[in-house]
XYZ file of C-alpha atoms in Angstrom:
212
model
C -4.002 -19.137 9.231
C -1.461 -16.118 10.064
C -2.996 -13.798 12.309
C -3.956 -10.402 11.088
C -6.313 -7.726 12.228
C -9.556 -7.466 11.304
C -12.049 -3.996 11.050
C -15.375 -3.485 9.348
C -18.308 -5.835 8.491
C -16.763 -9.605 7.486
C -19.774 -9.484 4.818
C -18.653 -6.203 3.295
C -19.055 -5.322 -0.343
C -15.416 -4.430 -0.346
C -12.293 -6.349 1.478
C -8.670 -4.088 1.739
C -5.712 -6.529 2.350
C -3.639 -4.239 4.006
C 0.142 -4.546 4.209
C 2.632 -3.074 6.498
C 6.113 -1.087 5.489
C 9.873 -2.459 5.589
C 10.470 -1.014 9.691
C 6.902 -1.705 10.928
C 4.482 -4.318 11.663
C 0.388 -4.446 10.893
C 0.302 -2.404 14.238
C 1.660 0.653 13.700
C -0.097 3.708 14.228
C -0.530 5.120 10.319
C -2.215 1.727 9.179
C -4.111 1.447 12.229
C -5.706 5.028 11.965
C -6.180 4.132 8.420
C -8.078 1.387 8.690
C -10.322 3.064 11.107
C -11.245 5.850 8.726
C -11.713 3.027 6.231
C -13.685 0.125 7.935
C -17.440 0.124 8.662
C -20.362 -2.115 7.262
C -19.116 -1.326 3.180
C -15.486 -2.347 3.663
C -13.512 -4.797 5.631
C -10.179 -4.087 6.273
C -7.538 -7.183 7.004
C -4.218 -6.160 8.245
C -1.018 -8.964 7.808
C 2.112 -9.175 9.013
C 5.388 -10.777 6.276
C 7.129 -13.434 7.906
C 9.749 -12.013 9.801
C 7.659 -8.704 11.294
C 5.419 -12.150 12.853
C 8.985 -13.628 14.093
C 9.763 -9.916 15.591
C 6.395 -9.835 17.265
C 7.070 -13.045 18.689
C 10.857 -11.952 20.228
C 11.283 -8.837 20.124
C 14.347 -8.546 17.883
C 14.261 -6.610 14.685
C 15.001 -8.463 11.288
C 15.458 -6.906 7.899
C 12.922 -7.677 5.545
C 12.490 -11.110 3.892
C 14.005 -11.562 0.381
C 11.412 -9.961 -2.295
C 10.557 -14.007 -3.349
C 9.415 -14.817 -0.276
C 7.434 -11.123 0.398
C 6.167 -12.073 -2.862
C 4.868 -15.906 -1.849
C 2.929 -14.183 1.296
C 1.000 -11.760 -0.853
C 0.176 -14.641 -2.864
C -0.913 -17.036 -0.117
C -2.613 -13.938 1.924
C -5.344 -13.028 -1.126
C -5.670 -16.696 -1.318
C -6.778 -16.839 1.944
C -8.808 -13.962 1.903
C -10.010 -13.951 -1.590
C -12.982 -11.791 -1.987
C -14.956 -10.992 -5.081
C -13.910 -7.098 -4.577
C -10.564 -7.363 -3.154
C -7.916 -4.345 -3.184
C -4.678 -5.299 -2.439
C -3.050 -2.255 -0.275
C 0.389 -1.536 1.270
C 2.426 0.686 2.615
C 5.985 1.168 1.259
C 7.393 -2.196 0.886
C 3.939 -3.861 1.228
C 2.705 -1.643 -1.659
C 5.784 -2.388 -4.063
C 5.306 -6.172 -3.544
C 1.907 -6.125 -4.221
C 2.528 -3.832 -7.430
C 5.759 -6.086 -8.172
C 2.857 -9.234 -8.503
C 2.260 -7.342 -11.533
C 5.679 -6.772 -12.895
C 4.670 -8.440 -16.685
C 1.196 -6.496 -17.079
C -0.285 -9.774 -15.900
C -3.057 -9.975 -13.245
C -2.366 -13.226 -11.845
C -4.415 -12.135 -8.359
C -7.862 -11.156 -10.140
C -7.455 -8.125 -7.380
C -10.044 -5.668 -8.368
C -7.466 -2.881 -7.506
C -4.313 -1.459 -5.950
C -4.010 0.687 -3.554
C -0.156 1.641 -2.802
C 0.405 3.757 0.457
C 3.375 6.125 -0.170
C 5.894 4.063 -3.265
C 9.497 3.730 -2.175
C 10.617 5.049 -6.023
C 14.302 4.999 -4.760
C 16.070 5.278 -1.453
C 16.005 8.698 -0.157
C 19.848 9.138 -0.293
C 19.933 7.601 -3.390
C 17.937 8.873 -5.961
C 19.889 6.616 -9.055
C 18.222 3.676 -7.631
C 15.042 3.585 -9.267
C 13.054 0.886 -8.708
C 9.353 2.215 -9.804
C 9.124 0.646 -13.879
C 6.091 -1.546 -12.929
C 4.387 1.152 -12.634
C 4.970 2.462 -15.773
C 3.050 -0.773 -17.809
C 0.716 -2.090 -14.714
C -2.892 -2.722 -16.494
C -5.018 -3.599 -12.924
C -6.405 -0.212 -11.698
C -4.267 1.327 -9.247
C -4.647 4.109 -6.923
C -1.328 5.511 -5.764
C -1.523 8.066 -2.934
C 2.566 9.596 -2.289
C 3.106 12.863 -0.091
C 4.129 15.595 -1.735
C 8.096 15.420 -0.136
C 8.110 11.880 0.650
C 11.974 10.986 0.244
C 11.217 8.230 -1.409
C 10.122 9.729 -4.484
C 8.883 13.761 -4.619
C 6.046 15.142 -6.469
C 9.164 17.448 -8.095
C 10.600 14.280 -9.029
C 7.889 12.302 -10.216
C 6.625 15.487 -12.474
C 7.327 13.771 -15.703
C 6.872 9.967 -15.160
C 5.560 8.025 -17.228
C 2.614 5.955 -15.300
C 0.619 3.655 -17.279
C -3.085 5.018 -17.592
C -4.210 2.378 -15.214
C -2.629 4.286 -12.323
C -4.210 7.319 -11.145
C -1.860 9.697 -8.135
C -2.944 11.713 -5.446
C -0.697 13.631 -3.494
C -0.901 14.422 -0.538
C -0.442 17.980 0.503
C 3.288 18.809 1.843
C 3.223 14.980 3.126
C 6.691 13.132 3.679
C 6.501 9.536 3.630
C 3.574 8.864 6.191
C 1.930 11.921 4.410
C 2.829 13.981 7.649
C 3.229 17.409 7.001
C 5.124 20.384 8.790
C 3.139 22.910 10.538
C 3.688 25.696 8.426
C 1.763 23.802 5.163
C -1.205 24.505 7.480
C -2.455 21.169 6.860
C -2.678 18.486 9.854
C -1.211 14.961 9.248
C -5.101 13.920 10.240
C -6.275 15.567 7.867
C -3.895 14.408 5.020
C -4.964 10.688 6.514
C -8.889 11.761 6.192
C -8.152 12.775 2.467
C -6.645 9.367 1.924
C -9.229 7.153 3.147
C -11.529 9.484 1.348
C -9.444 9.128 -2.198
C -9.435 5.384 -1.844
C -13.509 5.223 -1.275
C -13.607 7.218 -4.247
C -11.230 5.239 -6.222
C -12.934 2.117 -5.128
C -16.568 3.229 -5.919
C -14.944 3.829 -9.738
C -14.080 0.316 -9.565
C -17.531 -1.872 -11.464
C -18.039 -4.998 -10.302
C -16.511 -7.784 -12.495
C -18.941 -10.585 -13.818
């Protein structure tokens, strides 16, 4: 079994399969502060590492990103392996585009009972013409997408008029870039945009019945 980290009750209601981001691994300080404010006896959280962030952790040297076929094959084997009957399938960046991009044809081939999708990488941020967000315009699992307000990646400004499919419901996160931190003078702490995103993701959850 890959290793991963582990937080919250292993016989929790709810299990969050948490991915990490294109530069950093399961580790990193925004998914592990995260997890904390999400983990306790009602959820579990697992953290994973993609293939070559678990080659990096074993040498040291940094790697791009696998190919999007192979991200895609270790989302699929990880919610194999943890398969839950209330699993949310969560990422940050990359790791939430992959596990959106499991839906690209409207089908819900995981039987996920949600999405949760950390800050969406719509385009790179010097490079606004590459769009890369359509599956979430026809997605039908319910997804909760949670994007600071300036993130690069895709701005609340730009965002304004797309067209998400009524299965997604956005939260944005006040004057947050793309690790919802935002600058002193929005006189809101990046803590506090992290408390109001573990928060929003409870209450999307808790929306969420149980299936039969």
């Amino acid at each position: 079994m890959p290793e991963v980290i582990r937080e919250g009750a292993v016989d929790a209601p709810v299990r969050i399969l948490l991915a990490h981001g294109a530069g950093a691994g399961m580790d990193h300080a925004f998914l592990a502060e995260l997890s904390r404010l999400l983990a306790g006896p009602d959820i579990e959280v697992v953290r994973f590492n993609f293939p070559y962030m678990s080659k990096r952790a074993l040498d040291g040297k940094r790697r791009p990103p696998d190919r999007q076929p192979v991200l895609l094959a270790h989302w699929r084997q990880m919610a194999k392996e943890f398969a839950h009957p209330r699993l949310f399938l969560a990422g940050k960046s990359m790791g939430g585009r992959m596990a959106a991009e499991l839906y690209q044809d409207g089908e819900d081939e995981m039987n996920a009972a949600g999405l949760l999708i950390l800050g969406y990488p719509f385009h790179p941020p010097a490079n606004p013409d590459r769009w890369r967000g359509d599956v979430l315009k026809q997605i039908k699992t319910p997804t909760l997408l949670l994007q600071g307000e300036r993130d690069t990646f895709g701005t609340r400004a730009e965002l304004a008029d797309f067209p998400f499919s009524p299965a997604v419901s956005v939260h944005w996160l006040t004057d947050g870039d793309h690790g919802f931190k935002p600058r002193k003078s929005s006189g809101v702490s990046e803590q506090e945009n992290l408390r109001q995103a573990a928060g929003q993701i409870k209450n999307f959850i808790a929306t969420i019945p149980m299936r039969t």
